[in-house]
Amino acid sequence: MLRPFKNKKFILLFVTIVLLVVMGISSIQNNKINYVGDIFSTILSPFQRFINFTDKKINDFFAHFEDINKLREENESLKKTVVELVYENEKLLELKIKNDELRRTLDIKDQYNNMEMVGANIIAKDMGNWFDIFIIDRGTKDGIANDYPIVTSRGLVGRVMQSDLMSSKVIAIIDEESSISARLSKTSDIVVVKGDRKLKDQGLCIMSYIPADADVSAGDKVETSGVGGIYPKGIVIGRVKEVRQRTNELDRYAIIEPSVDFKRLEEVFILKEKDINNNETSEENK
Amino acid sequence: MKLKIIAYTILVFLSVLIQSTLGDSIKIYGVKPNITIVLIIIVALLRNNTEGAIVGFFCGLMQDAVSGTVIGFYALMGLYLGFIIGSINKRLYRENVLIAIFLTFVSTFVYEYSVYFFSTFLRGPLHFVDPIKNIILIEAVYNSVISIFIFIIVIKLHIRFEEYDKNSRRY
């Protein structure tokens, strides 16, 4: 009965079919079979964290000797800016209080209000050259779930693609598989920002489905629209670098320069929903 | 047998770990080498198709876990890479490092283009020259250089395994 299992070609065919089935099942989101990946990534993540930590420490150590003089100059200029910023900050705080009061009177729902920022380190990057996926050191044990947005202080980075026990896979907005509903700050037109394989290496992405009557020019700010439910409204994505035309005037696309520098990304923040009950209901709705 | 399993586990584990963490700091022209597929190629070349396929499968599965959109894609690619190279190695003078370099070059080319093909062909327009010029060619050259170092490590293991096999056959 077991004779066919001794034939190499039969085993190969068998494994191939099993893998194809597994691929099919795992492409469905939130599936149980993704725990297979969970096992390996849980084993790997402490080691990745360690290597990443030592790598950073070694770099810091050498950088220490290089820029003592640079630091001294920088320190002086920074002190000046601190004084200026403290003054500015006081002014802005006043404005913030006023703004809050006005918002309360107008009853505008703030999408950030029920969000909490969780810091995370990038511990590993994609192994091949084709995708822009990276691993952060927070997982389901920190309450991270799929589709949580990832940001830095400068703007949008991407979203959680797959959260494992101790780490999560994050897909960057410059990856080909990512597409975000965005909004031009100037005219409030809704557009789509997508990753592109050719532009990815330069850290750029593409903006398409630009309405025909929209007034787009280089330097315009692009932010998330809040449509689609993953990203809250108003996170900065980047600026328009160049507007191009495909075949006629109506068919346009623009190249976006994200405000986040994807080549030098080390620490990110996860926007986590505060209310646990709220979270569960949103998952049920899927 | 035990020796083999331990040695391969350590090799696969280390290569995936180095590739995923330090891969970005050894980029040349924005392209990083792929140590794991070099490992698969060299193991399959020096040993046989069964061991090549097993190492390829586990390397791929680890890669799926670390970075991959679906589970099983890289595992399948690694499995076939290991199996095919392991099947043609009898016709080659395999203990020559030049063969290893040449084979690494060719298989990186085929492997990376297949990854590109399968991840793109249903989604958008396929290009031929662009991905080869920008990524694959550089990676193939880079991998060929790295194959020399991995060859040195794996051939030592290979000699050890052969001796071990001979000794165990005598009794």
Tab-separated table of C-alpha atoms in Angstrom:
chain	number	residue	atom	x	y	z
A	1	MET	CA	0.000	0.000	0.000
A	2	LEU	CA	2.850	2.298	0.834
A	3	ARG	CA	4.709	1.511	-2.360
A	4	PRO	CA	3.810	4.754	-4.216
A	5	PHE	CA	5.296	6.743	-1.332
A	6	LYS	CA	8.705	5.326	-2.127
A	7	ASN	CA	8.672	6.761	-5.602
A	8	LYS	CA	10.352	10.178	-5.628
A	9	LYS	CA	8.244	11.575	-8.433
A	10	PHE	CA	5.061	10.577	-6.680
A	11	ILE	CA	6.166	12.284	-3.466
A	12	LEU	CA	7.093	15.390	-5.438
A	13	LEU	CA	3.696	15.487	-7.101
A	14	PHE	CA	1.947	14.882	-3.790
A	15	VAL	CA	3.861	17.689	-2.012
A	16	THR	CA	3.228	20.021	-4.948
A	17	ILE	CA	-0.519	19.471	-4.806
A	18	VAL	CA	-0.569	19.884	-1.020
A	19	LEU	CA	1.396	23.137	-1.290
A	20	LEU	CA	-0.880	24.485	-4.004
A	21	VAL	CA	-3.903	23.781	-1.812
A	22	VAL	CA	-2.171	25.429	1.164
A	23	MET	CA	-1.382	28.471	-0.985
A	24	GLY	CA	-4.988	28.728	-2.018
A	25	ILE	CA	-6.278	28.463	1.529
A	26	SER	CA	-3.716	30.849	3.008
A	27	SER	CA	-4.575	33.570	0.518
A	28	ILE	CA	-7.879	33.905	2.365
A	29	GLN	CA	-7.333	36.428	5.111
A	30	ASN	CA	-7.415	35.535	8.823
A	31	ASN	CA	-7.160	31.846	8.072
A	32	LYS	CA	-6.105	29.179	10.539
A	33	ILE	CA	-3.429	27.806	8.207
A	34	ASN	CA	-1.386	30.957	8.677
A	35	TYR	CA	-0.402	29.557	12.069
A	36	VAL	CA	2.190	27.507	10.187
A	37	GLY	CA	3.956	30.756	9.422
A	38	ASP	CA	3.328	31.827	12.985
A	39	ILE	CA	5.425	28.952	14.324
A	40	PHE	CA	8.475	29.789	12.231
A	41	SER	CA	8.277	33.518	12.743
A	42	THR	CA	7.914	33.081	16.496
A	43	ILE	CA	11.065	30.970	16.562
A	44	LEU	CA	12.949	33.428	14.365
A	45	SER	CA	11.857	36.721	15.868
A	46	PRO	CA	13.977	36.730	19.089
A	47	PHE	CA	17.088	36.019	17.010
A	48	GLN	CA	16.162	38.716	14.532
A	49	ARG	CA	15.658	41.123	17.388
A	50	PHE	CA	19.069	40.242	18.798
A	51	ILE	CA	20.921	40.655	15.491
A	52	ASN	CA	19.160	43.907	14.808
A	53	PHE	CA	20.034	45.197	18.268
A	54	THR	CA	23.736	44.340	17.989
A	55	ASP	CA	23.869	45.749	14.474
A	56	LYS	CA	22.502	49.046	15.734
A	57	LYS	CA	24.872	49.080	18.706
A	58	ILE	CA	27.906	48.456	16.508
A	59	ASN	CA	26.880	51.221	14.133
A	60	ASP	CA	26.316	53.589	17.044
A	61	PHE	CA	29.732	52.747	18.445
A	62	PHE	CA	31.535	53.679	15.243
A	63	ALA	CA	29.371	56.694	14.643
A	64	HIS	CA	30.356	57.908	18.101
A	65	PHE	CA	33.927	58.652	17.014
A	66	GLU	CA	33.005	60.220	13.728
A	67	ASP	CA	30.788	63.043	14.689
A	68	ILE	CA	31.773	64.609	17.999
A	69	ASN	CA	32.536	67.909	16.297
A	70	LYS	CA	29.417	67.719	14.251
A	71	LEU	CA	27.399	67.148	17.401
A	72	ARG	CA	28.851	70.203	19.102
A	73	GLU	CA	27.789	72.459	16.241
A	74	GLU	CA	24.435	70.796	16.010
A	75	ASN	CA	23.888	71.187	19.729
A	76	GLU	CA	24.297	74.934	19.575
A	77	SER	CA	21.929	75.361	16.674
A	78	LEU	CA	19.426	73.031	18.314
A	79	LYS	CA	19.454	75.052	21.511
A	80	LYS	CA	18.427	78.080	19.512
A	81	THR	CA	15.595	76.250	17.832
A	82	VAL	CA	14.414	74.848	21.171
A	83	VAL	CA	13.910	78.368	22.488
A	84	GLU	CA	11.988	79.298	19.373
A	85	LEU	CA	9.901	76.151	19.473
A	86	VAL	CA	8.981	76.512	23.140
A	87	TYR	CA	7.565	79.925	22.351
A	88	GLU	CA	5.706	78.579	19.369
A	89	ASN	CA	4.449	75.618	21.333
A	90	GLU	CA	2.835	77.817	23.937
A	91	LYS	CA	1.023	79.687	21.232
A	92	LEU	CA	-0.140	76.461	19.628
A	93	LEU	CA	-1.379	75.032	22.919
A	94	GLU	CA	-3.660	77.980	23.256
A	95	LEU	CA	-4.911	77.380	19.758
A	96	LYS	CA	-5.439	73.711	20.506
A	97	ILE	CA	-7.610	74.434	23.503
A	98	LYS	CA	-9.623	76.838	21.433
A	99	ASN	CA	-9.890	74.317	18.629
A	100	ASP	CA	-11.086	71.604	21.019
A	101	GLU	CA	-13.753	73.872	22.371
A	102	LEU	CA	-14.971	74.758	18.913
A	103	ARG	CA	-14.936	71.116	17.842
A	104	ARG	CA	-16.982	70.154	20.858
A	105	THR	CA	-19.530	72.776	20.052
A	106	LEU	CA	-19.676	71.594	16.451
A	107	ASP	CA	-19.635	67.910	17.532
A	108	ILE	CA	-17.098	66.722	14.954
A	109	LYS	CA	-16.094	63.115	15.451
A	110	ASP	CA	-12.358	62.792	15.650
A	111	GLN	CA	-11.118	59.547	14.134
A	112	TYR	CA	-7.896	59.721	16.118
A	113	ASN	CA	-9.672	59.907	19.433
A	114	ASN	CA	-10.123	56.202	19.892
A	115	MET	CA	-6.647	55.427	18.583
A	116	GLU	CA	-3.600	54.631	20.633
A	117	MET	CA	0.008	54.841	19.401
A	118	VAL	CA	2.197	51.810	20.042
A	119	GLY	CA	5.891	52.045	19.248
A	120	ALA	CA	7.672	49.223	17.419
A	121	ASN	CA	11.096	48.443	15.979
A	122	ILE	CA	11.692	47.013	12.544
A	123	ILE	CA	13.554	43.762	13.106
A	124	ALA	CA	13.689	42.218	9.647
A	125	LYS	CA	13.099	43.074	6.022
A	126	ASP	CA	11.834	41.111	3.064
A	127	MET	CA	14.289	38.459	1.932
A	128	GLY	CA	13.916	38.905	-1.779
A	129	ASN	CA	14.141	41.962	-3.957
A	130	TRP	CA	10.577	41.996	-5.234
A	131	PHE	CA	8.421	43.041	-2.300
A	132	ASP	CA	8.556	45.729	0.365
A	133	ILE	CA	7.449	43.867	3.431
A	134	PHE	CA	9.073	44.186	6.810
A	135	ILE	CA	8.735	42.643	10.253
A	136	ILE	CA	8.133	44.615	13.440
A	137	ASP	CA	8.580	43.356	16.983
A	138	ARG	CA	4.957	43.642	18.100
A	139	GLY	CA	2.405	40.909	17.617
A	140	THR	CA	-0.940	39.617	18.768
A	141	LYS	CA	0.329	39.496	22.353
A	142	ASP	CA	0.554	43.302	22.261
A	143	GLY	CA	-2.955	43.471	20.869
A	144	ILE	CA	-1.968	44.037	17.262
A	145	ALA	CA	-4.334	42.669	14.635
A	146	ASN	CA	-4.422	42.647	10.848
A	147	ASP	CA	-4.990	45.899	8.963
A	148	TYR	CA	-3.803	48.224	11.715
A	149	PRO	CA	-2.229	51.320	10.146
A	150	ILE	CA	1.498	51.962	10.634
A	151	VAL	CA	2.785	55.544	10.792
A	152	THR	CA	5.822	57.556	11.777
A	153	SER	CA	5.918	61.147	12.956
A	154	ARG	CA	6.270	62.167	9.312
A	155	GLY	CA	3.421	60.255	7.760
A	156	LEU	CA	1.949	56.982	6.644
A	157	VAL	CA	4.129	53.868	6.335
A	158	GLY	CA	1.694	51.070	5.614
A	159	ARG	CA	-0.515	48.543	7.336
A	160	VAL	CA	-0.201	45.276	9.230
A	161	MET	CA	-0.571	42.460	6.737
A	162	GLN	CA	-0.283	39.495	9.063
A	163	SER	CA	0.131	39.594	12.820
A	164	ASP	CA	1.864	36.643	14.451
A	165	LEU	CA	2.377	35.998	18.141
A	166	MET	CA	5.490	38.097	18.714
A	167	SER	CA	5.962	39.867	15.415
A	168	SER	CA	3.906	41.266	12.572
A	169	LYS	CA	4.391	41.595	8.849
A	170	VAL	CA	3.911	45.115	7.591
A	171	ILE	CA	3.268	45.962	3.965
A	172	ALA	CA	4.643	49.356	2.946
A	173	ILE	CA	2.641	51.785	0.850
A	174	ILE	CA	5.296	51.603	-1.874
A	175	ASP	CA	4.737	47.863	-2.315
A	176	GLU	CA	2.930	46.821	-5.461
A	177	GLU	CA	0.171	45.072	-3.510
A	178	SER	CA	-0.765	48.132	-1.509
A	179	SER	CA	-3.379	50.607	-2.615
A	180	ILE	CA	-4.836	53.374	-0.490
A	181	SER	CA	-7.769	55.682	-0.925
A	182	ALA	CA	-6.273	59.151	-0.664
A	183	ARG	CA	-7.359	62.762	-0.863
A	184	LEU	CA	-5.739	65.843	-2.325
A	185	SER	CA	-5.550	68.358	0.519
A	186	LYS	CA	-5.956	71.324	-1.809
A	187	THR	CA	-9.093	70.297	-3.677
A	188	SER	CA	-10.458	67.377	-1.591
A	189	ASP	CA	-10.567	65.115	-4.646
A	190	ILE	CA	-10.513	61.407	-3.870
A	191	VAL	CA	-7.732	59.475	-5.612
A	192	VAL	CA	-5.959	56.133	-5.237
A	193	VAL	CA	-2.305	55.849	-4.210
A	194	LYS	CA	-0.636	52.629	-5.285
A	195	GLY	CA	2.795	51.086	-5.141
A	196	ASP	CA	4.723	50.529	-8.342
A	197	ARG	CA	7.456	48.040	-8.987
A	198	LYS	CA	9.667	50.347	-11.015
A	199	LEU	CA	9.329	53.360	-8.738
A	200	LYS	CA	9.687	51.321	-5.552
A	201	ASP	CA	13.479	51.390	-5.601
A	202	GLN	CA	13.437	55.171	-5.503
A	203	GLY	CA	10.888	55.099	-2.681
A	204	LEU	CA	8.079	56.599	-4.766
A	205	CYS	CA	4.525	55.531	-5.532
A	206	ILE	CA	1.819	56.265	-8.081
A	207	MET	CA	-1.434	58.208	-7.786
A	208	SER	CA	-4.127	57.154	-10.223
A	209	TYR	CA	-7.858	57.625	-10.859
A	210	ILE	CA	-7.421	61.392	-10.758
A	211	PRO	CA	-10.760	63.043	-11.586
A	212	ALA	CA	-10.700	64.827	-14.931
A	213	ASP	CA	-11.558	68.209	-13.496
A	214	ALA	CA	-9.141	67.997	-10.575
A	215	ASP	CA	-6.424	70.596	-10.436
A	216	VAL	CA	-3.217	68.715	-9.650
A	217	SER	CA	0.245	70.139	-9.777
A	218	ALA	CA	3.657	69.261	-8.378
A	219	GLY	CA	4.023	69.968	-4.667
A	220	ASP	CA	0.402	69.287	-3.741
A	221	LYS	CA	-0.101	67.488	-0.458
A	222	VAL	CA	-1.768	64.054	-0.424
A	223	GLU	CA	-3.346	62.544	2.676
A	224	THR	CA	-5.507	59.561	3.533
A	225	SER	CA	-9.197	60.000	2.849
A	226	GLY	CA	-10.652	57.769	5.564
A	227	VAL	CA	-12.650	55.899	2.910
A	228	GLY	CA	-12.153	52.161	3.120
A	229	GLY	CA	-11.969	51.860	6.850
A	230	ILE	CA	-8.346	50.851	7.346
A	231	TYR	CA	-6.612	54.198	7.531
A	232	PRO	CA	-8.115	57.041	9.556
A	233	LYS	CA	-8.653	60.316	7.769
A	234	GLY	CA	-5.950	62.915	7.432
A	235	ILE	CA	-2.654	61.027	7.769
A	236	VAL	CA	-0.081	62.641	5.487
A	237	ILE	CA	1.084	60.375	2.657
A	238	GLY	CA	3.348	62.706	0.734
A	239	ARG	CA	3.569	65.281	-1.998
A	240	VAL	CA	2.941	65.142	-5.726
A	241	LYS	CA	6.268	65.039	-7.514
A	242	GLU	CA	5.201	64.984	-11.123
A	243	VAL	CA	1.973	64.725	-13.128
A	244	ARG	CA	2.095	62.589	-16.255
A	245	GLN	CA	-0.329	61.793	-19.040
A	246	ARG	CA	-0.896	58.386	-20.533
A	247	THR	CA	-2.735	58.689	-23.814
A	248	ASN	CA	-5.028	61.680	-23.567
A	249	GLU	CA	-5.674	64.557	-21.216
A	250	LEU	CA	-8.259	62.701	-19.179
A	251	ASP	CA	-6.053	59.739	-18.418
A	252	ARG	CA	-3.525	61.123	-16.007
A	253	TYR	CA	-1.427	59.753	-13.223
A	254	ALA	CA	0.932	61.401	-10.785
A	255	ILE	CA	4.088	60.304	-9.031
A	256	ILE	CA	3.980	60.729	-5.269
A	257	GLU	CA	6.973	61.252	-3.050
A	258	PRO	CA	6.033	59.820	0.364
A	259	SER	CA	7.013	61.957	3.330
A	260	VAL	CA	8.448	58.858	5.002
A	261	ASP	CA	11.952	57.859	3.951
A	262	PHE	CA	11.583	54.119	3.414
A	263	LYS	CA	15.297	53.499	3.102
A	264	ARG	CA	16.056	54.790	6.585
A	265	LEU	CA	13.117	53.465	8.497
A	266	GLU	CA	13.881	52.014	11.937
A	267	GLU	CA	11.098	52.822	14.363
A	268	VAL	CA	7.410	53.043	13.590
A	269	PHE	CA	4.135	53.512	15.434
A	270	ILE	CA	1.083	51.308	15.196
A	271	LEU	CA	-2.285	53.002	15.435
A	272	LYS	CA	-4.226	50.699	17.706
A	273	GLU	CA	-7.862	50.988	18.581
A	274	LYS	CA	-8.304	51.723	22.282
A	275	ASP	CA	-11.639	50.107	22.909
A	276	ILE	CA	-11.469	46.319	22.879
A	277	ASN	CA	-15.216	45.839	22.448
A	278	ASN	CA	-15.156	48.144	19.490
A	279	ASN	CA	-12.363	46.079	17.959
A	280	GLU	CA	-14.265	42.820	18.263
A	281	THR	CA	-17.354	44.179	16.603
A	282	SER	CA	-15.344	45.520	13.703
A	283	GLU	CA	-13.829	42.077	13.161
A	284	GLU	CA	-17.225	40.455	13.222
A	285	ASN	CA	-18.384	42.833	10.561
A	286	LYS	CA	-15.765	41.503	8.187
B	1	MET	CA	21.413	10.803	9.640
B	2	LYS	CA	21.136	12.771	12.874
B	3	LEU	CA	24.301	14.651	11.967
B	4	LYS	CA	22.808	15.603	8.616
B	5	ILE	CA	19.571	16.878	10.115
B	6	ILE	CA	21.383	19.005	12.705
B	7	ALA	CA	23.830	20.428	10.157
B	8	TYR	CA	21.123	21.294	7.641
B	9	THR	CA	18.874	22.814	10.301
B	10	ILE	CA	21.652	25.116	11.471
B	11	LEU	CA	22.548	26.079	7.896
B	12	VAL	CA	18.960	26.847	6.886
B	13	PHE	CA	18.291	28.736	10.096
B	14	LEU	CA	21.426	30.857	9.823
B	15	SER	CA	20.942	31.682	6.169
B	16	VAL	CA	17.343	32.805	6.691
B	17	LEU	CA	18.334	34.826	9.742
B	18	ILE	CA	21.219	36.599	8.017
B	19	GLN	CA	19.183	37.176	4.891
B	20	SER	CA	16.254	38.745	6.722
B	21	THR	CA	18.191	40.971	9.110
B	22	LEU	CA	21.499	41.924	7.525
B	23	GLY	CA	20.392	41.615	3.909
B	24	ASP	CA	19.631	45.300	3.718
B	25	SER	CA	23.064	46.430	4.863
B	26	ILE	CA	24.884	44.456	2.158
B	27	LYS	CA	22.931	45.894	-0.744
B	28	ILE	CA	24.790	46.773	-3.935
B	29	TYR	CA	23.031	49.087	-6.400
B	30	GLY	CA	19.896	48.651	-4.309
B	31	VAL	CA	19.844	44.896	-4.782
B	32	LYS	CA	20.538	42.364	-2.068
B	33	PRO	CA	21.856	38.871	-2.644
B	34	ASN	CA	19.761	35.835	-1.808
B	35	ILE	CA	21.835	33.643	0.474
B	36	THR	CA	19.090	31.079	0.976
B	37	ILE	CA	18.769	30.144	-2.685
B	38	VAL	CA	22.549	29.949	-2.993
B	39	LEU	CA	22.453	27.479	-0.107
B	40	ILE	CA	19.747	25.434	-1.833
B	41	ILE	CA	21.719	25.390	-5.090
B	42	ILE	CA	25.003	24.336	-3.487
B	43	VAL	CA	23.453	21.647	-1.290
B	44	ALA	CA	21.518	20.226	-4.231
B	45	LEU	CA	24.625	20.310	-6.418
B	46	LEU	CA	26.914	18.559	-3.966
B	47	ARG	CA	24.433	16.105	-2.476
B	48	ASN	CA	21.446	14.617	-4.315
B	49	ASN	CA	17.976	15.636	-5.370
B	50	THR	CA	16.240	14.394	-2.208
B	51	GLU	CA	18.396	16.448	0.113
B	52	GLY	CA	18.244	19.413	-2.267
B	53	ALA	CA	14.463	19.263	-2.345
B	54	ILE	CA	14.163	18.964	1.448
B	55	VAL	CA	16.550	21.856	2.124
B	56	GLY	CA	14.804	23.889	-0.568
B	57	PHE	CA	11.404	23.174	0.906
B	58	PHE	CA	12.362	24.252	4.423
B	59	CYS	CA	14.273	27.318	3.255
B	60	GLY	CA	11.199	28.327	1.278
B	61	LEU	CA	8.843	27.674	4.174
B	62	MET	CA	10.953	29.881	6.452
B	63	GLN	CA	10.939	32.571	3.801
B	64	ASP	CA	7.156	32.286	3.548
B	65	ALA	CA	6.917	32.763	7.302
B	66	VAL	CA	9.241	35.754	7.385
B	67	SER	CA	8.264	37.537	4.228
B	68	GLY	CA	5.664	36.331	1.873
B	69	THR	CA	2.131	37.022	0.920
B	70	VAL	CA	0.900	33.422	0.903
B	71	ILE	CA	2.242	30.354	2.698
B	72	GLY	CA	3.699	27.795	0.328
B	73	PHE	CA	4.826	29.876	-2.630
B	74	TYR	CA	8.520	30.092	-1.806
B	75	ALA	CA	8.383	26.569	-0.367
B	76	LEU	CA	7.246	25.278	-3.739
B	77	MET	CA	9.844	27.310	-5.613
B	78	GLY	CA	12.621	26.111	-3.298
B	79	LEU	CA	11.461	22.520	-3.556
B	80	TYR	CA	11.656	22.518	-7.349
B	81	LEU	CA	14.924	24.451	-7.433
B	82	GLY	CA	16.549	21.890	-5.134
B	83	PHE	CA	15.032	18.936	-6.961
B	84	ILE	CA	15.978	20.038	-10.474
B	85	ILE	CA	19.558	20.951	-9.618
B	86	GLY	CA	19.926	17.775	-7.576
B	87	SER	CA	18.748	15.755	-10.566
B	88	ILE	CA	21.255	17.163	-13.060
B	89	ASN	CA	24.280	17.068	-10.795
B	90	LYS	CA	25.334	13.559	-11.844
B	91	ARG	CA	26.235	14.835	-15.278
B	92	LEU	CA	28.529	17.527	-13.895
B	93	TYR	CA	31.911	17.461	-12.301
B	94	ARG	CA	30.355	18.783	-9.165
B	95	GLU	CA	33.317	19.250	-6.840
B	96	ASN	CA	34.564	22.115	-8.966
B	97	VAL	CA	33.849	25.563	-7.624
B	98	LEU	CA	33.505	27.035	-11.142
B	99	ILE	CA	30.567	24.750	-11.853
B	100	ALA	CA	28.953	25.996	-8.643
B	101	ILE	CA	29.450	29.626	-9.640
B	102	PHE	CA	28.092	29.090	-13.126
B	103	LEU	CA	25.108	27.109	-11.902
B	104	THR	CA	24.330	29.737	-9.264
B	105	PHE	CA	24.326	32.403	-11.929
B	106	VAL	CA	22.001	30.522	-14.242
B	107	SER	CA	19.594	29.301	-11.566
B	108	THR	CA	19.335	32.684	-9.868
B	109	PHE	CA	18.326	34.031	-13.247
B	110	VAL	CA	15.648	31.405	-13.777
B	111	TYR	CA	14.457	31.387	-10.149
B	112	GLU	CA	14.099	35.151	-9.769
B	113	TYR	CA	12.401	35.548	-13.111
B	114	SER	CA	9.902	32.841	-12.141
B	115	VAL	CA	9.217	34.625	-8.840
B	116	TYR	CA	8.650	37.813	-10.802
B	117	PHE	CA	6.510	36.021	-13.350
B	118	PHE	CA	4.240	34.241	-10.870
B	119	SER	CA	3.763	37.301	-8.697
B	120	THR	CA	2.973	39.585	-11.626
B	121	PHE	CA	1.354	37.771	-14.510
B	122	LEU	CA	-2.195	37.910	-13.205
B	123	ARG	CA	-1.919	41.419	-11.913
B	124	GLY	CA	-0.357	43.665	-14.476
B	125	PRO	CA	1.741	43.934	-17.594
B	126	LEU	CA	4.763	41.653	-17.685
B	127	HIS	CA	8.087	43.121	-18.669
B	128	PHE	CA	11.125	41.268	-19.812
B	129	VAL	CA	14.044	43.682	-19.949
B	130	ASP	CA	13.319	45.947	-16.967
B	131	PRO	CA	13.343	43.436	-14.110
B	132	ILE	CA	16.326	41.638	-15.600
B	133	LYS	CA	18.323	44.806	-16.034
B	134	ASN	CA	17.442	46.382	-12.701
B	135	ILE	CA	17.390	43.451	-10.330
B	136	ILE	CA	18.055	39.976	-11.653
B	137	LEU	CA	21.375	40.515	-13.397
B	138	ILE	CA	22.944	42.288	-10.440
B	139	GLU	CA	21.581	39.715	-8.049
B	140	ALA	CA	22.858	36.831	-10.162
B	141	VAL	CA	26.391	38.249	-10.171
B	142	TYR	CA	26.212	38.961	-6.447
B	143	ASN	CA	24.907	35.467	-5.700
B	144	SER	CA	27.688	33.921	-7.788
B	145	VAL	CA	30.274	35.656	-5.620
B	146	ILE	CA	28.554	34.517	-2.443
B	147	SER	CA	28.305	30.967	-3.761
B	148	ILE	CA	32.098	30.644	-3.409
B	149	PHE	CA	31.906	31.085	0.362
B	150	ILE	CA	28.904	28.837	0.800
B	151	PHE	CA	30.549	26.226	-1.438
B	152	ILE	CA	33.559	26.150	0.903
B	153	ILE	CA	31.301	25.563	3.919
B	154	VAL	CA	29.069	22.962	2.307
B	155	ILE	CA	31.907	20.979	0.691
B	156	LYS	CA	33.469	20.478	4.122
B	157	LEU	CA	30.170	19.103	5.356
B	158	HIS	CA	29.881	17.004	2.195
B	159	ILE	CA	33.255	15.343	2.817
B	160	ARG	CA	32.295	14.706	6.428
B	161	PHE	CA	28.991	13.127	5.369
B	162	GLU	CA	30.718	10.900	2.797
B	163	GLU	CA	33.188	9.616	5.384
B	164	TYR	CA	30.403	9.041	7.836
B	165	ASP	CA	28.429	7.083	5.241
B	166	LYS	CA	31.442	4.906	4.369
B	167	ASN	CA	32.118	4.141	8.023
B	168	SER	CA	28.564	3.210	8.745
B	169	ARG	CA	28.415	0.982	5.662
B	170	ARG	CA	31.379	-1.098	6.824
B	171	TYR	CA	29.610	-2.413	9.886
